Coordinates of C-alpha atoms and ligand atoms in Angstrom, one line a residue:
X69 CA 13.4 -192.8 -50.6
X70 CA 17.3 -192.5 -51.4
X71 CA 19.1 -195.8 -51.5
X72 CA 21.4 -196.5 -48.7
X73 CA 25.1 -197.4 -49.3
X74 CA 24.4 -201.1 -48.5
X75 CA 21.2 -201.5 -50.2
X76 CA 22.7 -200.1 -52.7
X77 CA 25.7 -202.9 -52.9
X78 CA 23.2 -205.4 -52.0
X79 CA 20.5 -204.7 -55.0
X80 CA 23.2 -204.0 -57.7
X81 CA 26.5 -205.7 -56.4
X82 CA 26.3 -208.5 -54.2
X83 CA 25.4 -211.4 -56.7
X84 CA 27.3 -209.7 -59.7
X85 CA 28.5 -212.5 -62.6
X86 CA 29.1 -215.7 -62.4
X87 CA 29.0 -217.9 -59.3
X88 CA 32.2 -219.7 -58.4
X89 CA 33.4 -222.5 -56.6
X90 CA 36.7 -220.6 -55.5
X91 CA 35.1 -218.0 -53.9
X92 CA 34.3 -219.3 -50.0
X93 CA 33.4 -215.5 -49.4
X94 CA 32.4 -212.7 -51.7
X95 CA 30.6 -209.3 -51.3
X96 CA 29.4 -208.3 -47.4
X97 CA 32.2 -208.8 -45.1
X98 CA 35.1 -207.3 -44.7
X99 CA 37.5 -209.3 -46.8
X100 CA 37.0 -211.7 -49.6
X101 CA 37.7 -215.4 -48.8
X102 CA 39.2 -217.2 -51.8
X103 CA 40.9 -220.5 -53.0
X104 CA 43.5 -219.5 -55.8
X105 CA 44.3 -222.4 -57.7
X106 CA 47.7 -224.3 -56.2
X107 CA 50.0 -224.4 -59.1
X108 CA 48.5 -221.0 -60.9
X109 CA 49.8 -217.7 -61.1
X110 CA 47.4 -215.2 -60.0
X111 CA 47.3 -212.5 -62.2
X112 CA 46.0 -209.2 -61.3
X113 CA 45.1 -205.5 -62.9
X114 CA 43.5 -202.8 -62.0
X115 CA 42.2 -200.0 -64.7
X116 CA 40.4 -196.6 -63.6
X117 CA 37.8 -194.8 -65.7
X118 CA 37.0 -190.8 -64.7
X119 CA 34.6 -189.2 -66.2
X120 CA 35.7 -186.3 -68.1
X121 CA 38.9 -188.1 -69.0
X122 CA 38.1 -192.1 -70.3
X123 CA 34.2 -191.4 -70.9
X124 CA 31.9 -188.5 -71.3
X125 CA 29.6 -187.9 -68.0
X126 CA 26.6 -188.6 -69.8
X127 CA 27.6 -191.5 -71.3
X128 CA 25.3 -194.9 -71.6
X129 CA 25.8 -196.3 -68.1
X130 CA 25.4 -200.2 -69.5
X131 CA 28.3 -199.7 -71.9
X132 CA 30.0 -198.1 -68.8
X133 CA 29.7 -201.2 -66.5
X134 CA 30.8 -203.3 -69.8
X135 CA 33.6 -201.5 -70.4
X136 CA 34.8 -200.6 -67.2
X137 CA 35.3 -204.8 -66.8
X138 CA 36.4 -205.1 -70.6
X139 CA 39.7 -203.3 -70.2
X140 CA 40.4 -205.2 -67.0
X141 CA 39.9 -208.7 -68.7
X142 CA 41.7 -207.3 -71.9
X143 CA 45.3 -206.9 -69.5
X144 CA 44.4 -210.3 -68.1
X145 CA 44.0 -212.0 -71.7
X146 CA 47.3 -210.4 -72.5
X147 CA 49.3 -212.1 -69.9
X148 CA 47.2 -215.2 -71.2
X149 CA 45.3 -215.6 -68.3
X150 CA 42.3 -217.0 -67.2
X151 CA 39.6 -214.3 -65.4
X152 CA 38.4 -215.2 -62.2
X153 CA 37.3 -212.4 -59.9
X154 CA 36.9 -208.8 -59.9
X155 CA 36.1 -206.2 -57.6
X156 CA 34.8 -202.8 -58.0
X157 CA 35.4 -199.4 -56.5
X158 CA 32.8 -197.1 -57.4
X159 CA 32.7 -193.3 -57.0
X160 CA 29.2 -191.5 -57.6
X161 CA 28.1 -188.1 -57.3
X162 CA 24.6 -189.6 -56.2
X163 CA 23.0 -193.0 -55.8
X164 CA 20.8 -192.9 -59.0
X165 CA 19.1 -196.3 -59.4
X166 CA 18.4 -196.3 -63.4
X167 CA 22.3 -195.1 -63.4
X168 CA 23.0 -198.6 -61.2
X169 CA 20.8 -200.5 -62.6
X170 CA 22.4 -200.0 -65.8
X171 CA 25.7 -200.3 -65.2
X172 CA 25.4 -203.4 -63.0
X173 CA 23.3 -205.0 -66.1
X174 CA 26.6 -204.1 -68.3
X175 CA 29.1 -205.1 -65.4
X176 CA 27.7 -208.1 -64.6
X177 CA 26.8 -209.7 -67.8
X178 CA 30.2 -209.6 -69.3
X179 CA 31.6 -211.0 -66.0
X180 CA 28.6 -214.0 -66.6
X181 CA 30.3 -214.2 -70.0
X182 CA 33.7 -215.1 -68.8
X183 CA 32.7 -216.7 -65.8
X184 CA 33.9 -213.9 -63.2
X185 CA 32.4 -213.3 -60.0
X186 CA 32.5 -209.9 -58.7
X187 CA 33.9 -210.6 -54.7
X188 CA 34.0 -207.0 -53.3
X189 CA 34.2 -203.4 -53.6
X190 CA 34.3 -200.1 -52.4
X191 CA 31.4 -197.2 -52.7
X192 CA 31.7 -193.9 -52.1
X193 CA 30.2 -190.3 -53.3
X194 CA 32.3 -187.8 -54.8
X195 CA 32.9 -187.1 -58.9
X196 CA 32.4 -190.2 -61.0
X197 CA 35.5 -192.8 -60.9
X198 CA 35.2 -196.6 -61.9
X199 CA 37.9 -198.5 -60.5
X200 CA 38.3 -202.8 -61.4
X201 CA 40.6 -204.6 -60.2
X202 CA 40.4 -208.0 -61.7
X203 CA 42.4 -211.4 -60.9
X204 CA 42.7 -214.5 -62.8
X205 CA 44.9 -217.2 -63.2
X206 CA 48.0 -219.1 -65.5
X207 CA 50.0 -221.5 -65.4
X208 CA 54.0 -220.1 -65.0
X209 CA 54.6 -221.6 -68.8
X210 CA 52.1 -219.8 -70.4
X211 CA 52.2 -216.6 -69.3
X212 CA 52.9 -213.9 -71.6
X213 CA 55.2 -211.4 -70.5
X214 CA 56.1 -208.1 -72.9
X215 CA 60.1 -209.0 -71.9
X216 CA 59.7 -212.0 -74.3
X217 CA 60.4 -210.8 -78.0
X218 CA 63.0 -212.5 -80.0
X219 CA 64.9 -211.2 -83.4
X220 CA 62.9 -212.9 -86.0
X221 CA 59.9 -213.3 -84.3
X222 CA 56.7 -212.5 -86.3
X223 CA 54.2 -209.6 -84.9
X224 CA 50.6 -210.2 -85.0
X225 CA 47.8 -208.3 -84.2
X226 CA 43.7 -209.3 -83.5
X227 CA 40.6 -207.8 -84.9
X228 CA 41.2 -204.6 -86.2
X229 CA 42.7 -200.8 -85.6
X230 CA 41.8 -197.9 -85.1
X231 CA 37.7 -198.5 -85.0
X232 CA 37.8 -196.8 -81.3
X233 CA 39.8 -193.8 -82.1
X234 CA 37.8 -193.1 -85.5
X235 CA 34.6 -193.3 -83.3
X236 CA 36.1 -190.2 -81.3
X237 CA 36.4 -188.4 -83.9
X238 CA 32.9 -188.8 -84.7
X239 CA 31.7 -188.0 -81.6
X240 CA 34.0 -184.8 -81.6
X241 CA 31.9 -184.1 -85.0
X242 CA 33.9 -185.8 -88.0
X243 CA 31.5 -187.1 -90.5
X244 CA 31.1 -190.5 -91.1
X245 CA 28.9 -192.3 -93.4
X246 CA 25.8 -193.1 -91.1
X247 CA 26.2 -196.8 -92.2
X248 CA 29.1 -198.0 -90.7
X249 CA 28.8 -195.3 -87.3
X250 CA 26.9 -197.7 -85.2
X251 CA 30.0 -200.4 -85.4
X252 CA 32.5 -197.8 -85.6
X253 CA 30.3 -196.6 -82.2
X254 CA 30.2 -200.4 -80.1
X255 CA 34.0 -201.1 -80.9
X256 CA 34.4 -197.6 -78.7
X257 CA 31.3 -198.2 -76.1
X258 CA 31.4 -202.1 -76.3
X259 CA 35.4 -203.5 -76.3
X260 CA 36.0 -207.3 -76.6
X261 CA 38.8 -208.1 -74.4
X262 CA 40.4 -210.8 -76.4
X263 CA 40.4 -214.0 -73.7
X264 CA 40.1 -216.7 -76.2
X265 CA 43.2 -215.4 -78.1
X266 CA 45.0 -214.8 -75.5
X267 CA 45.1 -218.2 -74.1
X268 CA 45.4 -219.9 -77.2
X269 CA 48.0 -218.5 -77.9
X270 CA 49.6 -218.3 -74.2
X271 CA 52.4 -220.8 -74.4
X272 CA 52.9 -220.4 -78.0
X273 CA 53.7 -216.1 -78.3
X274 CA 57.2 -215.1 -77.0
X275 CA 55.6 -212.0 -76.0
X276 CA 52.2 -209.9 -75.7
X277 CA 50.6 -207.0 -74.6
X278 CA 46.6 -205.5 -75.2
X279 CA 46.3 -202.5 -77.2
X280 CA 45.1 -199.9 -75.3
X281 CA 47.1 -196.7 -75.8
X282 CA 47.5 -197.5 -79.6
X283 CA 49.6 -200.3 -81.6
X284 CA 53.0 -198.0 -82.0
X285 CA 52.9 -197.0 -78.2
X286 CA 52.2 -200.4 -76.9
X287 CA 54.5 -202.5 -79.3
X288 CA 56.9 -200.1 -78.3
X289 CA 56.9 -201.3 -75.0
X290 CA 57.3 -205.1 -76.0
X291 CA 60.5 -203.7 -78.0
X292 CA 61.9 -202.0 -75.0
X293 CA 61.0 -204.5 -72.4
X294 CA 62.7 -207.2 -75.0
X295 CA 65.3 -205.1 -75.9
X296 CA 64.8 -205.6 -80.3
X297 CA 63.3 -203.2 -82.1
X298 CA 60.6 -204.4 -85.4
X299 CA 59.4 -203.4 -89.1
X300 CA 55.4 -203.2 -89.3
X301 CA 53.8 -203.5 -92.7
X302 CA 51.1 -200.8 -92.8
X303 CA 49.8 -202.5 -95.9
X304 CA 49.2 -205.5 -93.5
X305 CA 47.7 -204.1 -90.4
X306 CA 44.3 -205.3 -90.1
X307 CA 41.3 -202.4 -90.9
X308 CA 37.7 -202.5 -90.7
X309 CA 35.5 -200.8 -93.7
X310 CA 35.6 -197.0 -92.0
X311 CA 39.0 -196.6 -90.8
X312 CA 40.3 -198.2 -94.3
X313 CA 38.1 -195.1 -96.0
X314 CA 39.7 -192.8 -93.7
X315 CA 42.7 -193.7 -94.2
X316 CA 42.5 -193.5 -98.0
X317 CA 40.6 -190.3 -97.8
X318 CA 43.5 -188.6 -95.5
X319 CA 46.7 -190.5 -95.8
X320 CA 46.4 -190.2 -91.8
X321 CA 48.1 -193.6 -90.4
X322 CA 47.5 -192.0 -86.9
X323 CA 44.1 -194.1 -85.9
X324 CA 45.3 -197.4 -86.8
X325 CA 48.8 -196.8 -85.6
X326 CA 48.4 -194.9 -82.5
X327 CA 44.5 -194.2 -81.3
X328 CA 43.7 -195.9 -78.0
X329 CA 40.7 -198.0 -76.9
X330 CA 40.6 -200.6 -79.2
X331 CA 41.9 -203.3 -76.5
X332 CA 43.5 -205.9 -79.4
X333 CA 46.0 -207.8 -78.4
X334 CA 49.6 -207.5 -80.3
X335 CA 51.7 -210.8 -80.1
X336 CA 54.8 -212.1 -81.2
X337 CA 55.9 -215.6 -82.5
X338 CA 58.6 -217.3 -83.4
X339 CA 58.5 -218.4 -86.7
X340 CA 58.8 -222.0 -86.1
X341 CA 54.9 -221.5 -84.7
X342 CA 53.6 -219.7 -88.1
X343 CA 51.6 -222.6 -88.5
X344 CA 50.0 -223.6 -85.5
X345 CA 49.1 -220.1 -85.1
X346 CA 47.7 -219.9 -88.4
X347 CA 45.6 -222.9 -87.3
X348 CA 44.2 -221.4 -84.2
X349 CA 43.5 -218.6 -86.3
X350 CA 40.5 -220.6 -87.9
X351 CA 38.9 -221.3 -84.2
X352 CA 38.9 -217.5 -83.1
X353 CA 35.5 -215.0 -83.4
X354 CA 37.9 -212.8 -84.2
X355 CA 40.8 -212.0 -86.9
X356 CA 44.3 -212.4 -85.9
X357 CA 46.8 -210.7 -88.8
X358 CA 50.7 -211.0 -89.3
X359 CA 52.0 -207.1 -89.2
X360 CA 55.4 -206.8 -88.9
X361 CA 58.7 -208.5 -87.9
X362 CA 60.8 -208.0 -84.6
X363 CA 64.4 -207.0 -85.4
X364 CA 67.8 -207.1 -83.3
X365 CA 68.3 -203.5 -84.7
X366 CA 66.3 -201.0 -82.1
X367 CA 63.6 -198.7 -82.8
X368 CA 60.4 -199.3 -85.1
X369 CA 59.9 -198.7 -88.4
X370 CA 56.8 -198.3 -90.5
X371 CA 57.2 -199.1 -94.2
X372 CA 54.2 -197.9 -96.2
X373 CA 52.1 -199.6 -99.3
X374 CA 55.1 -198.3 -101.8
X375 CA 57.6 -199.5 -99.7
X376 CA 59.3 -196.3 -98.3
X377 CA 60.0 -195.5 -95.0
X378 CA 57.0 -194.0 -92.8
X379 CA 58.6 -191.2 -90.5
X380 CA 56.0 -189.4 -89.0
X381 CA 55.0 -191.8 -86.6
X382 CA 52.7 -190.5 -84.4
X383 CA 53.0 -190.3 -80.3
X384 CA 50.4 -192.4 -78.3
X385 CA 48.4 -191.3 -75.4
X386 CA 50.2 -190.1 -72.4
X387 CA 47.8 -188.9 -69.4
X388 CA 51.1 -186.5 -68.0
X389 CA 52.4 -185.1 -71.5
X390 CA 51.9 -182.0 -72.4
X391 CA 49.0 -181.3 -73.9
X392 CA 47.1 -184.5 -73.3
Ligands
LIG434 P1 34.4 -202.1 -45.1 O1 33.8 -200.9 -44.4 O2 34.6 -203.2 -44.2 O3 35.5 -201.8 -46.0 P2 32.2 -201.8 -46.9 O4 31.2 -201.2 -46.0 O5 33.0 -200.8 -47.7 O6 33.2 -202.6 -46.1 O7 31.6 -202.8 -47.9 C1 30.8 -203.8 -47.4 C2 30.9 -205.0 -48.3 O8 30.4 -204.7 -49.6 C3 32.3 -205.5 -48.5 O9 32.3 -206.9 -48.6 C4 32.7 -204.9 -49.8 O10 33.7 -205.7 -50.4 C5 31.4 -204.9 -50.6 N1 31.3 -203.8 -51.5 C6 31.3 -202.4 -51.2 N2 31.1 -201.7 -52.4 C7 31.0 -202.6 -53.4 C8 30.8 -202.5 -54.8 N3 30.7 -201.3 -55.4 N4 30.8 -203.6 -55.5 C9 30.9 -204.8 -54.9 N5 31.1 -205.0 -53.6 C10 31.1 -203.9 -52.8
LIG435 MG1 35.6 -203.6 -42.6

């Protein structure tokens, strides 16, 4: 027998992640009750996935529900911020249990992970849409704004570029060498929203912002929200084995410079902090590289290996450009 709409929430929804203290009322009436922190910000985002446009329709619905929280939490660890809750609008074309009970399994254990508790939702049928709204909380000192950037302030990035945007291109039918597909494949299906990073280094970055649309696009946005402009090394930006063969193999800059979907967070420093940061580096799962420098002249450059002038930079994703 079909599943109705609140057996469904019940069986896959209601006791999704982890359970929290702050949360008087979660999933089954008509509001949320919560207790936000007294001297907190709350932070909140909200990310859609369509199928069609962010995934294909027959993609792995556990790397769905993981992914669909992932980006979420990755805008929260860029402001530096602490996850909390999440709620989920979901959009189905029919109530297909293996479907649910997958992408709960991939929801729900990454909101275990960071201690989230999912506190509401919405279900309805129609073509497939995944919307998260997620909340969190910082302290007003900490948070990381992209307004924040500085002349002289160093640009670092974590983990490493490109890996999502090379994984597209293999599932569009580039060649890869079959070793290194299946990482290439989970940095695309499996992101790790940087929340450690991020509040390690909230308090200490001038400015931040997760990599989503690809690093030239999204840096661009700390330069114009800070009004400075920056020099990135490419010799310095961080790549894993594939994308650092592709990149020989083409001279193509584009995936580390301006693929999206690898959700790394781009950060700037003042100098003063090269240090500390350097020290913190050592206590992250994950790599965290110097890239460039922000400059009081505006614009970005991109000086290659040799030391010339890169001038084809390439655009990042745009869902209303032409030709997107
Ligand atoms: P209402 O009609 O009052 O908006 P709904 O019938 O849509 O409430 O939802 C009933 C309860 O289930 C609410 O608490 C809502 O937040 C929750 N809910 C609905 N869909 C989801 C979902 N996909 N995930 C989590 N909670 C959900
Ligand atoms: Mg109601």
């Amino acid at each position: 027998m079909a599943l109705s709409e609140f057996d469904l929430i019940a069986k896959y929804f209601a006791a999704c992640g982890a359970p929290r203290a702050d949360v008087l009322l979660g999933v089954g009436d008509d509001c949320a009750l919560l207790h936000p922190p007294p001297k907190s910000l709350l932070a909140l985002t909200t990310d859609t996935l369509v199928a069609g446009v962010h995934f294909a329709p027959g993609v792995d619905p556990e790397s769905l529900g993981h992914k669909s929280l992932a980006v979420n939490l990755s805008d929260l660890a860029a402001m530096g911020a602490e996850p909390a809750w999440a709620t989920l609008a979901l959009t189905l074309p029919q109530a297909d249990e293996s479907w649910l009970e997958a992408f709960s399994r991939g929801l729900c254990q990454l909101a275990k992970t960071h201690g989230v508790r999912l506190i509401g939702g919405d279900t309805t049928r129609g073509p497939m849409s995944i919307t998260i709204q997620a909340a969190g909380f910082v302290s007003p000192e900490r948070v990381m704004r992209r307004s924040g950037a500085q002349p002289g302030d160093l640009i670092y990035v974590t983990g490493t570029l490109g890996d999502a945007g090379l994984a597209l291109l293999a599932r569009r039918g580039r060649h890869l060498p079959m070793a290194l597909l299946p990482g290439i494949r989970r940095r695309l299906d499996w992101p790790t929203p940087r929340i450690a990073a991020g509040k390690a280094l909230a308090g200490i970055a001038s400015a931040a912002i997760d990599i989503s649309d690809g690093l030239v696009g999204d840096l661009g946005h700390i330069l114009e929200a800070s009004g400075v402009g920056a020099s990135l090394f490419l010799d310095l930006l961080p790549l894993g084995e594939a994308v650092a063969d592709y990149v020989a193999a083409t001279d193509d800059w584009s995936l580390p410079l301006a693929a999206g979907d690898d959700y790394e967070l781009c950060l700037t420093l003042s100098a003063d902090h090269q240090e500390q940061v350097e020290a913190i580096a050592q206590t992250l799962d994950c790599r965290l590289t110097w890239v460039g420098l922000i400059e009081r002249a505006k614009g970005l450059r991109c000086v290659l290996p040799d030391g010339k002038r890169f001038d084809r930079l390439p655009n990042s994703y745009d869902h209303f450009r032409a030709g997107s």
